[in-house]
PDB file of C-alpha atoms in Angstrom:
ATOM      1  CA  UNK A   1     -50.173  45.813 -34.007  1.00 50.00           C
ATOM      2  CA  UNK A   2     -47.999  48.530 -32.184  1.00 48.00           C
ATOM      3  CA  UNK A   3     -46.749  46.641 -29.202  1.00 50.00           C
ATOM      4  CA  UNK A   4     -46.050  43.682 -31.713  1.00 48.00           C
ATOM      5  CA  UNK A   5     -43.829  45.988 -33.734  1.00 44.00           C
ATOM      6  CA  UNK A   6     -42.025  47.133 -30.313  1.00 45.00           C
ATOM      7  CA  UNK A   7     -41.814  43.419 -29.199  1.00 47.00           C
ATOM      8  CA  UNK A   8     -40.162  42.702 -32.420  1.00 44.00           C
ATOM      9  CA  UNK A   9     -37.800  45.460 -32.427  1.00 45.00           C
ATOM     10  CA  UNK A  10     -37.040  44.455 -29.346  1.00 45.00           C
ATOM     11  CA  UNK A  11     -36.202  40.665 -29.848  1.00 44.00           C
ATOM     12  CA  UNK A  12     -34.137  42.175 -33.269  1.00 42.00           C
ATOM     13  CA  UNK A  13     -32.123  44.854 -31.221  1.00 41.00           C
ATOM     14  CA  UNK A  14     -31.240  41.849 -28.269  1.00 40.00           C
ATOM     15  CA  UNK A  15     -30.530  39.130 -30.807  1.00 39.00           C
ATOM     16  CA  UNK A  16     -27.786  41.540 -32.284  1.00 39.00           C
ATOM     17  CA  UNK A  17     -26.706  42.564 -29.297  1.00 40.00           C
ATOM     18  CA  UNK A  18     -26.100  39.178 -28.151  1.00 47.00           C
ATOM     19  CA  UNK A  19     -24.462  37.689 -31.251  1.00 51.00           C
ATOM     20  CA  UNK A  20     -21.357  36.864 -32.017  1.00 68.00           C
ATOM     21  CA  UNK A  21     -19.054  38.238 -34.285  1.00 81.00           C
ATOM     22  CA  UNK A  22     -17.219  35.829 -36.455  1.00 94.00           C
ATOM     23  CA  UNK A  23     -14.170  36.740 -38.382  1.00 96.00           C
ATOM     24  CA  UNK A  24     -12.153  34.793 -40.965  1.00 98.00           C
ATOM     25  CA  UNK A  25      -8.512  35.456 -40.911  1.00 98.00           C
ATOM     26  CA  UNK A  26      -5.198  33.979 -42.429  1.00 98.00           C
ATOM     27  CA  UNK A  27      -2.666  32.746 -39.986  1.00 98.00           C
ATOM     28  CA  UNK A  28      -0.093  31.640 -42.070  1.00 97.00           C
ATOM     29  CA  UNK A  29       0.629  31.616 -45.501  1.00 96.00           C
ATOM     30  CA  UNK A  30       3.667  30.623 -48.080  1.00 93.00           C
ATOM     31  CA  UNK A  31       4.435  29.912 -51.659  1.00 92.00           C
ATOM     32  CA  UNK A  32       2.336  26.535 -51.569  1.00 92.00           C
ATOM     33  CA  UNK A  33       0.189  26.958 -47.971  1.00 93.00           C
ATOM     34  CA  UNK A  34      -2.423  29.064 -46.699  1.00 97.00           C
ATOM     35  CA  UNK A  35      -4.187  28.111 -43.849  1.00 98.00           C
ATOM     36  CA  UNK A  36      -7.145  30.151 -42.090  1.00 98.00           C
ATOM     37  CA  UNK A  37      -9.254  30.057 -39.019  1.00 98.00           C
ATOM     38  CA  UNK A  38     -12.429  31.006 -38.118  1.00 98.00           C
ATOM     39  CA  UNK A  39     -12.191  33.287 -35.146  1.00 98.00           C
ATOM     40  CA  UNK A  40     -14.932  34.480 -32.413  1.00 98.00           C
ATOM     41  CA  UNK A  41     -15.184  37.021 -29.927  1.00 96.00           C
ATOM     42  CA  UNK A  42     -18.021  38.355 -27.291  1.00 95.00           C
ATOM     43  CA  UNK A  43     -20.383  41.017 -28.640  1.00 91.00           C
ATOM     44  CA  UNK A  44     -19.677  43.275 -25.239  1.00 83.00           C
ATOM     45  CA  UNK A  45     -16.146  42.587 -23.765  1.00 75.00           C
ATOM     46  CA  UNK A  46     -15.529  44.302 -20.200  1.00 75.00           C
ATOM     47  CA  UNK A  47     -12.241  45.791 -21.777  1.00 80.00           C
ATOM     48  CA  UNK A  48      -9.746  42.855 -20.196  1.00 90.00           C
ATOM     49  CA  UNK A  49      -7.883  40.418 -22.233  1.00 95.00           C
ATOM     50  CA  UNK A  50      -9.374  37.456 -22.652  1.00 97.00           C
ATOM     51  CA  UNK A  51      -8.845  33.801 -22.671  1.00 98.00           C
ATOM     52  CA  UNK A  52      -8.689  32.225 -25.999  1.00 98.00           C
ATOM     53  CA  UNK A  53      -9.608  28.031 -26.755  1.00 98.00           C
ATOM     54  CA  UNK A  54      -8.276  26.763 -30.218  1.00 98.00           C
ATOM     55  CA  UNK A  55     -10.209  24.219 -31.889  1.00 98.00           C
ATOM     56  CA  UNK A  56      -8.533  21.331 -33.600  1.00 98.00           C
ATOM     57  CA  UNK A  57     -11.036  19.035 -35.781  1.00 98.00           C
ATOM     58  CA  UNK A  58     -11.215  15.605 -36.196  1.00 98.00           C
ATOM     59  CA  UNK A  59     -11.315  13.754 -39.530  1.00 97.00           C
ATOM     60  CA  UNK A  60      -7.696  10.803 -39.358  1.00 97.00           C
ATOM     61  CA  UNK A  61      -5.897  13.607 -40.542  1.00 97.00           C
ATOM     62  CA  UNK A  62      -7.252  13.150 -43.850  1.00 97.00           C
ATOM     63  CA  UNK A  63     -10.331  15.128 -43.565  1.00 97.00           C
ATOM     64  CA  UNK A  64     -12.782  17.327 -41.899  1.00 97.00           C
ATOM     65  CA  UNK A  65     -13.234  20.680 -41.806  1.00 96.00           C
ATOM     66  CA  UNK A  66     -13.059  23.560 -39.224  1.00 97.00           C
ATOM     67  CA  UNK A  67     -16.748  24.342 -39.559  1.00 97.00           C
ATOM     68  CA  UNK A  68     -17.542  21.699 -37.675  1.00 97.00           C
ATOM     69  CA  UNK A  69     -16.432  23.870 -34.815  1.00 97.00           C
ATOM     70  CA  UNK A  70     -18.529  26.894 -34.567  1.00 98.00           C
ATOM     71  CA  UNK A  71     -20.903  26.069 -32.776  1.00 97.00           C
ATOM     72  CA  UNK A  72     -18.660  25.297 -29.647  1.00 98.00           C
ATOM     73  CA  UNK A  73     -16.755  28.494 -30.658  1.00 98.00           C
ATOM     74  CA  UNK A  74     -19.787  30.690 -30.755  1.00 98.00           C
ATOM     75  CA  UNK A  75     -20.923  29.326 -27.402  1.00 98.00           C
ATOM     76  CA  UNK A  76     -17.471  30.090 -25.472  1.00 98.00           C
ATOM     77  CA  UNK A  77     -17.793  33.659 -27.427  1.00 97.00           C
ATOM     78  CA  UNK A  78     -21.363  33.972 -25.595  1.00 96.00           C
ATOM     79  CA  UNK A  79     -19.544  33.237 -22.100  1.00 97.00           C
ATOM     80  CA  UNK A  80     -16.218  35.536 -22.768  1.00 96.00           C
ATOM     81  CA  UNK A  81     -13.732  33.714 -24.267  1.00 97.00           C
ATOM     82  CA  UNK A  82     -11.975  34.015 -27.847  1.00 97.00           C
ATOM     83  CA  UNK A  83     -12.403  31.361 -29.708  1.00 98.00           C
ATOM     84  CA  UNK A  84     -10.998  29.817 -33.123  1.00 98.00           C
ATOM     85  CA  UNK A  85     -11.515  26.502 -34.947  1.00 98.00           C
ATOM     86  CA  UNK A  86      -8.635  26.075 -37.538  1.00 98.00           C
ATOM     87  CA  UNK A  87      -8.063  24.348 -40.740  1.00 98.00           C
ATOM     88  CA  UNK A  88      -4.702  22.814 -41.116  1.00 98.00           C
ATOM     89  CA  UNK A  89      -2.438  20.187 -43.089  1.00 97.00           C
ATOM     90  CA  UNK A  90      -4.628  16.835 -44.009  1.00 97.00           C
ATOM     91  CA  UNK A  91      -1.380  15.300 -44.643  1.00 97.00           C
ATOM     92  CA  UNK A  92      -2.890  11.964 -44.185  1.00 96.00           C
ATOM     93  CA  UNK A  93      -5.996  12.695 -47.412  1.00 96.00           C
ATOM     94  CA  UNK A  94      -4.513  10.037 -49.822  1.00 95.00           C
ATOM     95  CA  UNK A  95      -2.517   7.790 -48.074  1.00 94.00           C
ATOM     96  CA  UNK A  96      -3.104   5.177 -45.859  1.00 94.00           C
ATOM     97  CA  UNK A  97      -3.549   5.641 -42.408  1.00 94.00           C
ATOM     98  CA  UNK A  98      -4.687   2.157 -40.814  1.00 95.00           C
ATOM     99  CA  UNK A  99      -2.627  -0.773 -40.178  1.00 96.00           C
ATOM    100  CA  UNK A 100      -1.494  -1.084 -43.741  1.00 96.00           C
ATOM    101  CA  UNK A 101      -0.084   2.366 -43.275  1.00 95.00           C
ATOM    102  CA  UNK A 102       3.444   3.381 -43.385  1.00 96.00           C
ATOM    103  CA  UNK A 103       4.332   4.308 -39.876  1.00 95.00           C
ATOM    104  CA  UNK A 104       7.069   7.434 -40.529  1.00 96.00           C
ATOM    105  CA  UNK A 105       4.162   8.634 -42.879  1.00 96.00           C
ATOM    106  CA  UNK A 106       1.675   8.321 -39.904  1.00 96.00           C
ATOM    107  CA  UNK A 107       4.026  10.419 -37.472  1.00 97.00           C
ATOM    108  CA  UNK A 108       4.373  12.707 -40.009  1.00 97.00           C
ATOM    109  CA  UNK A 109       0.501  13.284 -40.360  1.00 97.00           C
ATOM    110  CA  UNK A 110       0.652  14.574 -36.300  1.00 98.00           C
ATOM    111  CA  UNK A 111       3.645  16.213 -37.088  1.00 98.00           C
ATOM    112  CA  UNK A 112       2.279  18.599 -39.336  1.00 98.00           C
ATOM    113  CA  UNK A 113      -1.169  19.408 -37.799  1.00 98.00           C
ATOM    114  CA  UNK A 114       0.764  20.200 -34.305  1.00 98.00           C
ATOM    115  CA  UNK A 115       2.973  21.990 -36.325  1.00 98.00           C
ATOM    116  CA  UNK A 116      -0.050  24.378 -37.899  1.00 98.00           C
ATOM    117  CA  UNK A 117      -1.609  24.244 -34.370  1.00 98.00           C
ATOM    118  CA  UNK A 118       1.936  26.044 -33.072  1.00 98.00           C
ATOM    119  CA  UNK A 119       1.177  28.333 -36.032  1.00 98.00           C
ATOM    120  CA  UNK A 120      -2.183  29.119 -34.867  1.00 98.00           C
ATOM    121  CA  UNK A 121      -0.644  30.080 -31.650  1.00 98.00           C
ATOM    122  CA  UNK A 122       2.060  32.040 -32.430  1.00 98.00           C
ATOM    123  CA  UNK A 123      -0.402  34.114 -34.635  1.00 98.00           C
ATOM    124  CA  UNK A 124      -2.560  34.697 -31.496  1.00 98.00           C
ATOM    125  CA  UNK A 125       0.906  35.605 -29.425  1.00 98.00           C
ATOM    126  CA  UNK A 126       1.941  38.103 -31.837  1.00 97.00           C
ATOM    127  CA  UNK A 127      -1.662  40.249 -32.425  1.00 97.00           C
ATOM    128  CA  UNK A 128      -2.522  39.231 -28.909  1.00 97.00           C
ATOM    129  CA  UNK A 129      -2.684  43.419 -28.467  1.00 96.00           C
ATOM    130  CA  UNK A 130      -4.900  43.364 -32.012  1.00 96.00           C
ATOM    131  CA  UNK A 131      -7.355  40.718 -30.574  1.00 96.00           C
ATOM    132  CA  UNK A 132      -7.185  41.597 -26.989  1.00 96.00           C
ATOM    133  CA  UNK A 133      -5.677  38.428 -26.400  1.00 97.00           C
ATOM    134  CA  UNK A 134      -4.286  37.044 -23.073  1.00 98.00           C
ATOM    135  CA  UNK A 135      -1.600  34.782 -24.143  1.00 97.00           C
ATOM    136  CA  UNK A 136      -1.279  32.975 -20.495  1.00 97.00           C
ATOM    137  CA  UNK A 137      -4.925  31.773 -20.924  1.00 98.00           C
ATOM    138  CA  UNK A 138      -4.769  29.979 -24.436  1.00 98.00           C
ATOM    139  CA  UNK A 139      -6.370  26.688 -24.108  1.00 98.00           C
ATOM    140  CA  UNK A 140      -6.210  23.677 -26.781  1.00 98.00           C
ATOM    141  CA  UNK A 141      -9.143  21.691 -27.586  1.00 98.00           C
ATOM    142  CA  UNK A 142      -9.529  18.662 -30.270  1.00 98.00           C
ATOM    143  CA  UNK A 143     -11.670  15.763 -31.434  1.00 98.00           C
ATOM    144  CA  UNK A 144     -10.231  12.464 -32.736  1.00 98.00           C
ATOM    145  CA  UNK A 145      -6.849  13.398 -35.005  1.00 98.00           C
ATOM    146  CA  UNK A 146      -7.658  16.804 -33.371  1.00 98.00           C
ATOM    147  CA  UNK A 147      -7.213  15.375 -30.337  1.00 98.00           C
ATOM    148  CA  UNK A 148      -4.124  13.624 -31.197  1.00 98.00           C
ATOM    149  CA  UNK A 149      -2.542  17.071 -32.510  1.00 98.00           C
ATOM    150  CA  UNK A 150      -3.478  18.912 -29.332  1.00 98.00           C
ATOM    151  CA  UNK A 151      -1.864  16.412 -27.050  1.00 98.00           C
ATOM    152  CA  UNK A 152       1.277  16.468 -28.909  1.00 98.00           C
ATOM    153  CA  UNK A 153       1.155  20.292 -29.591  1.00 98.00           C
ATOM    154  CA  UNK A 154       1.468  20.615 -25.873  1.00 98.00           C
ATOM    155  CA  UNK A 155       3.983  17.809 -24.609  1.00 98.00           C
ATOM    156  CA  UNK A 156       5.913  17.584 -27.882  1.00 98.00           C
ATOM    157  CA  UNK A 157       9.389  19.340 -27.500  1.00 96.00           C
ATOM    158  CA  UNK A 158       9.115  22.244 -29.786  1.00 95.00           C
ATOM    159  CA  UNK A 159      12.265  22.332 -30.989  1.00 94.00           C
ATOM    160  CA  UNK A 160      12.575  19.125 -32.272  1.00 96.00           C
ATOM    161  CA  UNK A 161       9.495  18.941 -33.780  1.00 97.00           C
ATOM    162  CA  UNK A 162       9.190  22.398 -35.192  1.00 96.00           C
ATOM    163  CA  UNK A 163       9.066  22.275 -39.142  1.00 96.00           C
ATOM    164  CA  UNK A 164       8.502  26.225 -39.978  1.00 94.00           C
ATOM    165  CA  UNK A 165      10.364  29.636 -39.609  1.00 89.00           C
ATOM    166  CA  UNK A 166       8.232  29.792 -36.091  1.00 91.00           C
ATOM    167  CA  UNK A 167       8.620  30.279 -32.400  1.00 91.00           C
ATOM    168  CA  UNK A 168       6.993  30.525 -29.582  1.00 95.00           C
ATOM    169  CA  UNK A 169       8.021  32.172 -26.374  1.00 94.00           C
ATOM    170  CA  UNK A 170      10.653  30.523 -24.149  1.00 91.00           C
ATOM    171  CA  UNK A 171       8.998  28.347 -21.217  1.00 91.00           C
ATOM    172  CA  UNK A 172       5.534  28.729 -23.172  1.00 96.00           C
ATOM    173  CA  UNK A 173       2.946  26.323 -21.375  1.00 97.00           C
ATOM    174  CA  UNK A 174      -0.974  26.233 -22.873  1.00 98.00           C
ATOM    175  CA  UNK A 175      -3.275  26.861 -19.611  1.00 98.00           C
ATOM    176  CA  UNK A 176      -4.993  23.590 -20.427  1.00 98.00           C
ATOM    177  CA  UNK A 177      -6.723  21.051 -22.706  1.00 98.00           C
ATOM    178  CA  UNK A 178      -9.142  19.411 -23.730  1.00 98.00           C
ATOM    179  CA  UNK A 179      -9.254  15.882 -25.279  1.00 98.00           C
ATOM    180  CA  UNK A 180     -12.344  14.218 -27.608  1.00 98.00           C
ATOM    181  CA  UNK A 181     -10.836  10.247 -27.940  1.00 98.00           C
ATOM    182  CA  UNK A 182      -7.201  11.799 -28.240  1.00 98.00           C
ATOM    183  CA  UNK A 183      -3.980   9.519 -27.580  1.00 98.00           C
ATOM    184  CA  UNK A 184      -0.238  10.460 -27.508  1.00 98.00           C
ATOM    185  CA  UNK A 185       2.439   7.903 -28.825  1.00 98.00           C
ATOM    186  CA  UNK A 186       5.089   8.097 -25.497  1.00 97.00           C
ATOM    187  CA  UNK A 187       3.506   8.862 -22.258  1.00 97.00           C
ATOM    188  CA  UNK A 188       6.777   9.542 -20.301  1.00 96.00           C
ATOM    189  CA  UNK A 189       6.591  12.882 -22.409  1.00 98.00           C
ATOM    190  CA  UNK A 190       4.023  14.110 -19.839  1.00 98.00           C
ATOM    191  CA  UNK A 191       6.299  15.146 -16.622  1.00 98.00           C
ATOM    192  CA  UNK A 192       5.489  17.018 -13.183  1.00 97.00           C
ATOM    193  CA  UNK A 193       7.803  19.792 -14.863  1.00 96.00           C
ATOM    194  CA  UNK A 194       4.860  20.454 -18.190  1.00 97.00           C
ATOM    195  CA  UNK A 195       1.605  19.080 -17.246  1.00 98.00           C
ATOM    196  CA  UNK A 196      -1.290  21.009 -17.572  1.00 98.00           C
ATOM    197  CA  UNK A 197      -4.861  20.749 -16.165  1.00 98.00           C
ATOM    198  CA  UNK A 198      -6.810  18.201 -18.956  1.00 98.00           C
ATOM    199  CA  UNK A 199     -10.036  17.303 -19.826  1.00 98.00           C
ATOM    200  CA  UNK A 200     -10.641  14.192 -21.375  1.00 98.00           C
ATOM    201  CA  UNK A 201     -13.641  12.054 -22.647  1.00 98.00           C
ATOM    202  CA  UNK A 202     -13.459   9.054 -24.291  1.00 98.00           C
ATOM    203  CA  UNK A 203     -15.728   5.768 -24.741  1.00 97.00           C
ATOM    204  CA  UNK A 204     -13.813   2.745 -23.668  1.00 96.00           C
ATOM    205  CA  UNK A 205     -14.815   0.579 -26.359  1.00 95.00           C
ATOM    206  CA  UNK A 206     -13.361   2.616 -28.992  1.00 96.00           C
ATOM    207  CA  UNK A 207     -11.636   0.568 -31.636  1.00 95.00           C
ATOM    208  CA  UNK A 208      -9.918   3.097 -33.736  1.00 96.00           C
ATOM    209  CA  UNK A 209      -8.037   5.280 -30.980  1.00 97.00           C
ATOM    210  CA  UNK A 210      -7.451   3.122 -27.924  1.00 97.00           C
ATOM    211  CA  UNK A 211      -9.356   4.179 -24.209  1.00 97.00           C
ATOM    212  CA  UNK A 212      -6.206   2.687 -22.209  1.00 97.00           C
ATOM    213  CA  UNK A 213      -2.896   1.688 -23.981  1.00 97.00           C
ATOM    214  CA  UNK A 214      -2.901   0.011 -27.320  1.00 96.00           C
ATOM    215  CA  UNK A 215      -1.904  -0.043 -30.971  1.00 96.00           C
ATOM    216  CA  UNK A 216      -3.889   2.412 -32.848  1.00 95.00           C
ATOM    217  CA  UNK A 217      -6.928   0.598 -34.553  1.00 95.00           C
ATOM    218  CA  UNK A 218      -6.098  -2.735 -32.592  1.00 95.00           C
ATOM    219  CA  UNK A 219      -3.005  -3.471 -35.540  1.00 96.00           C
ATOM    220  CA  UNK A 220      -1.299  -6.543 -35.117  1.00 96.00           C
ATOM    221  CA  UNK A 221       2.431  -6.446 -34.070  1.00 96.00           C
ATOM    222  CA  UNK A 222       3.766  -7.129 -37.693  1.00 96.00           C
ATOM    223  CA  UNK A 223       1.769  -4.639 -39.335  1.00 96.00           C
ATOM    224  CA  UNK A 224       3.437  -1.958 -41.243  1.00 97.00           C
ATOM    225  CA  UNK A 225       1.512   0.612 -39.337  1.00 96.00           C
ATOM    226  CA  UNK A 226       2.090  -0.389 -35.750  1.00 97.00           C
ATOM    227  CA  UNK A 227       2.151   2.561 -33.137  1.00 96.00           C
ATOM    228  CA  UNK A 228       1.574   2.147 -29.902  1.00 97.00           C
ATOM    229  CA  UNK A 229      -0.794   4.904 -28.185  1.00 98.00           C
ATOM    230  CA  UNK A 230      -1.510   5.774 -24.349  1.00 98.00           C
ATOM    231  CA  UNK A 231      -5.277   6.819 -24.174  1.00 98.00           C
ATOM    232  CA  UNK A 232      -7.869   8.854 -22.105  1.00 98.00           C
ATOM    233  CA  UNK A 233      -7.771   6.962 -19.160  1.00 98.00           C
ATOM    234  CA  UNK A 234      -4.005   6.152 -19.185  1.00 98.00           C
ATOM    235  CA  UNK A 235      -3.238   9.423 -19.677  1.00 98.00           C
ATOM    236  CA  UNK A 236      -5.700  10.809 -16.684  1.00 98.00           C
ATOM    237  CA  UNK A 237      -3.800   7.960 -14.458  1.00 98.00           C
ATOM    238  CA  UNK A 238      -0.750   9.200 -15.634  1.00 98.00           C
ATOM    239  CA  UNK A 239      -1.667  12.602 -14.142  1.00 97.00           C
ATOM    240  CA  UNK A 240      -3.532  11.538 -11.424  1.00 97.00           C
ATOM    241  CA  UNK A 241      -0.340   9.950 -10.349  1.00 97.00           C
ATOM    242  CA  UNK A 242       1.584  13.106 -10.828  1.00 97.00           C
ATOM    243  CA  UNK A 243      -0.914  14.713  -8.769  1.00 97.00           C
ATOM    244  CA  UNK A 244      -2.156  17.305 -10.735  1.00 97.00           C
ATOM    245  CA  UNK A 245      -5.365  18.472 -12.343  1.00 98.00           C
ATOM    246  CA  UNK A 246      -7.762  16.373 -14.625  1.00 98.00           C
ATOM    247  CA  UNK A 247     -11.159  15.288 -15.355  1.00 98.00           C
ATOM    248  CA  UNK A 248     -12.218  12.257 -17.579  1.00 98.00           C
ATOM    249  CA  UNK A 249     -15.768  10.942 -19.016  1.00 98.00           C
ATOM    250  CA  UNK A 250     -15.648   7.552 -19.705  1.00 98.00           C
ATOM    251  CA  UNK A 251     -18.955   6.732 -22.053  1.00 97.00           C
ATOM    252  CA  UNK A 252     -19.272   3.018 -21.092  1.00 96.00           C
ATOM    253  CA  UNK A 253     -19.330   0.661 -24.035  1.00 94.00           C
ATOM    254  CA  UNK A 254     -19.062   3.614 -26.279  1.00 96.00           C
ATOM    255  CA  UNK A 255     -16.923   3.382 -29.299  1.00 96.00           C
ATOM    256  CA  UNK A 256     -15.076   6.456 -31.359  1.00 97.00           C
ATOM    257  CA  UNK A 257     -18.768   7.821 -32.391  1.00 97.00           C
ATOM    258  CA  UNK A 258     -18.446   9.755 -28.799  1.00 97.00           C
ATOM    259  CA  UNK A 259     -15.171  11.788 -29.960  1.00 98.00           C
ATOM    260  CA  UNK A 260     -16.984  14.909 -30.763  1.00 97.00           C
ATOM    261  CA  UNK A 261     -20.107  14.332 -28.134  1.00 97.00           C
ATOM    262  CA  UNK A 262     -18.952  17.036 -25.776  1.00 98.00           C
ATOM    263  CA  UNK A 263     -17.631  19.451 -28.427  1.00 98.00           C
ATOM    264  CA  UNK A 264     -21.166  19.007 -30.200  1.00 96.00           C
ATOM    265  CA  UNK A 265     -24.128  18.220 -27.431  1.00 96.00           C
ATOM    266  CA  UNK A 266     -22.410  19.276 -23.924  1.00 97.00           C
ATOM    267  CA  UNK A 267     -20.302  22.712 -24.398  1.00 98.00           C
ATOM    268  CA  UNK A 268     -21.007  23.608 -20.679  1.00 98.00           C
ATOM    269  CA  UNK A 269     -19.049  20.899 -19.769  1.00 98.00           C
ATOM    270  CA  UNK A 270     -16.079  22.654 -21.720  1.00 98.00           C
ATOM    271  CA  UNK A 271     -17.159  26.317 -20.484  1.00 98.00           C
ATOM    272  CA  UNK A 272     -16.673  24.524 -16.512  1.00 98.00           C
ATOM    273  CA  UNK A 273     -13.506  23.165 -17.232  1.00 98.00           C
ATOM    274  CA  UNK A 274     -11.901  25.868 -18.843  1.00 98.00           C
ATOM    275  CA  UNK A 275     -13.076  28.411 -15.753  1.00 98.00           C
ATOM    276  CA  UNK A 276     -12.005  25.724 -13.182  1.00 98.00           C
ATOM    277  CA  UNK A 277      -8.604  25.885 -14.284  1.00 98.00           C
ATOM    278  CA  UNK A 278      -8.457  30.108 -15.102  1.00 98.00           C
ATOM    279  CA  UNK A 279     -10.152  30.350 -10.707  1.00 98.00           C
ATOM    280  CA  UNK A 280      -6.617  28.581  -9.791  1.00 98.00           C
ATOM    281  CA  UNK A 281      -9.099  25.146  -8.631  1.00 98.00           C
ATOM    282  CA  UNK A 282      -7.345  21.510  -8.020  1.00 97.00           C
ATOM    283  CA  UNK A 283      -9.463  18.714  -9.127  1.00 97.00           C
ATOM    284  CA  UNK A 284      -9.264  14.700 -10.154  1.00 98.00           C
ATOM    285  CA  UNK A 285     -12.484  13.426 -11.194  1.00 97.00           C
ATOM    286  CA  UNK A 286     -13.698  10.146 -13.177  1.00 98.00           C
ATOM    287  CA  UNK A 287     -16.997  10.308 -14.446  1.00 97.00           C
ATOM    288  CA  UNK A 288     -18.982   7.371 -15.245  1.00 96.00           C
ATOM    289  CA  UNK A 289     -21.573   7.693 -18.281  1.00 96.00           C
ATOM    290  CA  UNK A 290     -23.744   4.965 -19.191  1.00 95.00           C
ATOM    291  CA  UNK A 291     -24.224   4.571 -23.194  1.00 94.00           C
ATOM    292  CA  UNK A 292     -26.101   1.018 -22.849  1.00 90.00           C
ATOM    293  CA  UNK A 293     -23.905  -0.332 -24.831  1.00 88.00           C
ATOM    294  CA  UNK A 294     -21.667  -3.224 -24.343  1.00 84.00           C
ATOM    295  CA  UNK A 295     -17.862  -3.081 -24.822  1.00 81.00           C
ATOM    296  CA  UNK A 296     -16.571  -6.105 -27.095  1.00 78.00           C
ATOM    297  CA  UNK A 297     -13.081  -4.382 -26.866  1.00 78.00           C
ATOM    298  CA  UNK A 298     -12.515  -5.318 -22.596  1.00 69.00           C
ATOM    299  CA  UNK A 299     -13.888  -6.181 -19.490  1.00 64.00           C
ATOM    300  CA  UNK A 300     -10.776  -4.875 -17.330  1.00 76.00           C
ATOM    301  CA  UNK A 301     -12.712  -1.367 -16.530  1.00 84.00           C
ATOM    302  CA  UNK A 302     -14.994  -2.544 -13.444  1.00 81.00           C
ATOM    303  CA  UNK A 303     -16.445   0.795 -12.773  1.00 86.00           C
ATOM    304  CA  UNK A 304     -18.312   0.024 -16.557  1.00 86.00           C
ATOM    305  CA  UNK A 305     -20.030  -3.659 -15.044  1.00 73.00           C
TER     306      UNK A 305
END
């Protein structure tokens, strides 16, 4: 009965050594927004500033919420980075966001979440002393419409597109990304002068945000909510082509159900990315995952036959 009650006092004093501490904070607030995030740091830190990932959800920009984060979060805490998964502006939650859509409305809905994910960052920049933050490692990570805002949030130009009292520092560049089925509207915004090293994973049968270059969810021409969008693997081309760093899964035959697979099932994938870019490495790298299932949406990607 003795050793069991040292065993167990054991396992108790480990698992709250190793754990995670998760704080809820406020990173901006008005008269009619407040928006929070959910931020987590390593139990034992070796006293150096660390690198921070920010979490973007998915949900159309109409819904989900930044819970769906933690346990990514909590797992880059465990290996020594900060990490935060943030609500922001659903501006899309009532309105229509498909085909029928209204297409300034649709801009508008990546307009404000890149706009809360600038928020998020400044926050960080500011209390980077507070939080033992160093702001030349923050990385950007998404899923789906969190995707979407991260790509944006880091090719977008920021003073154009800025919609709050906020700014960031002059020549700010994230360290990297990473993209779950993401897509940006005008791929000429990505230039030799501000890529970054990205990560990108996609299934190239996805019908609602397009694998190559498309109109998002397939809309016809002379729909009122027509936008063109360059995805995961004409992005990765894009940079491959630029010659700088990226890495893209391509889940054959898989559809939009594998925009959160990596975030959810895979974080070491994540955790090797995100230290390949901080040890200065160069890499282009295509990586072919079987799903068995077919894809009704093309045949044009050999390397799925």
């Amino acid at each position: 009965m003795k050793n069991f009650l040292i065993a167990l006092l054991f396992l108790l004093s480990f698992y709250q050594g190793s754990a995670q501490k998760m704080t809820t904070l406020t990173y901006f607030q008005n008269d009619t927004l407040k928006l929070d995030l959910d931020l987590f740091l390593p139990a034992k830190t070796s006293g150096k500033k660390l690198p921070l990932l920010l979490y973007v959800h998915g949900g159309g920009f109409s819904g989900g919420e930044r819970q769906s984060g933690h346990s990514l979060c909590n797992y880059m805490a465990q290996n020594g980075y900060a990490s935060a998964t943030i609500t922001y502006t659903l501006y899309a939650k009532g309105k229509k966001f498909s085909c029928d859509g209204v297409l300034s409305e649709k801009i508008k809905a990546f307009q404000y979440a890149v706009n809360d994910l600038w928020l998020a960052t400044s926050f960080f920049i500011k209390n980077s002393e507070k939080y033992g933050i160093d702001t030349s490692k923050i990385f950007i990570a998404g899923s789906s419409a969190g995707a979407e805002t991260v790509l944006h949030a880091a090719f977008w130009d920021f003073k154009t597109m800025n919609l709050y009292d906020n700014s960031l520092p002059a020549g700010f560049k994230y360290a990297g990304l990473v993209s779950g089925a993401g897509a940006i509207m005008d791929l000429n915004l990505i230039t030799k002068t501000n890529v970054i090293p990205m990560f990108f994973f996609h299934g190239n049968g996805d019908k609602t945000v397009p694998y190559g270059t498309a109109p998002h969810h397939y809309c016809k021409t002379d729909a009122s909510g027509w936008l063109m969008l360059f995805g995961s693997y004409s992005i990765y081309n894009h940079i491959v082509n630029l010659n700088e760093s990226g890495t893209l899964y391509t889940f054959c035959g898989g559809g939009h159900e594998y925009s959160g697979y990596l975030f959810e099932k895979e974080h070491h994938t994540i955790l090797n990315f995100l230290n390949d870019v901080l040890a200065g490495k160069k890499f282009q790298k295509h990586e072919i995952v079987p799903t068995g299932k077919r894809n009704e949406l093309s045949t044009a990607y050999k390397f799925c036959d």
